[in-house]
């Protein structure tokens, strides 16, 4: 993001927040500061977490999958064919 874009976005937020109370501003500063400090690594998912989840015994061939899908279909209205 360019400096000009950052300044414009900052000004937009300031227009929204300049009239709030000091208490609210302090609370916002606290939350913004905390969001910079917290480690975003905890939100990442590591692919190794999924190791062993896939079970080859659960494998179905394409005909079985198609049959399952067709049997589980639910329609709200019955449509009559001409």
Short mmCIF file of N, CA and C in Angstrom, two decimals, residues 14 16-26 28:
data_model
loop_
_atom_site.label_atom_id
_atom_site.label_comp_id
_atom_site.label_asym_id
_atom_site.label_seq_id
_atom_site.Cartn_x
_atom_site.Cartn_y
_atom_site.Cartn_z
N UNK A 14 -10.13 8.41 10.83
CA UNK A 14 -10.12 9.52 11.78
C UNK A 14 -11.45 10.28 11.75
N UNK A 16 -14.31 9.11 11.21
CA UNK A 16 -15.29 8.31 11.95
C UNK A 16 -15.07 8.36 13.45
N UNK A 17 -13.80 8.42 13.87
CA UNK A 17 -13.48 8.23 15.28
C UNK A 17 -13.16 9.51 16.06
N UNK A 18 -13.01 10.63 15.39
CA UNK A 18 -12.54 11.83 16.08
C UNK A 18 -13.50 12.34 17.15
N UNK A 19 -14.77 12.04 17.04
CA UNK A 19 -15.75 12.56 17.99
C UNK A 19 -16.13 11.57 19.10
N UNK A 20 -15.49 10.42 19.15
CA UNK A 20 -15.80 9.47 20.23
C UNK A 20 -15.10 9.90 21.51
N UNK A 21 -15.56 9.39 22.62
CA UNK A 21 -15.01 9.80 23.92
C UNK A 21 -13.56 9.32 24.08
N UNK A 22 -12.88 9.93 25.06
CA UNK A 22 -11.50 9.54 25.35
C UNK A 22 -11.41 8.09 25.78
N UNK A 23 -12.41 7.64 26.54
CA UNK A 23 -12.41 6.26 27.03
C UNK A 23 -12.46 5.27 25.86
N UNK A 24 -13.31 5.58 24.88
CA UNK A 24 -13.43 4.71 23.72
C UNK A 24 -12.13 4.73 22.91
N UNK A 25 -11.54 5.91 22.76
CA UNK A 25 -10.27 6.01 22.03
C UNK A 25 -9.18 5.19 22.70
N UNK A 26 -9.10 5.25 24.04
CA UNK A 26 -8.10 4.47 24.77
C UNK A 26 -8.35 2.97 24.58
N UNK A 28 -9.81 1.57 22.03
CA UNK A 28 -9.43 1.24 20.65
C UNK A 28 -7.91 1.14 20.51
#
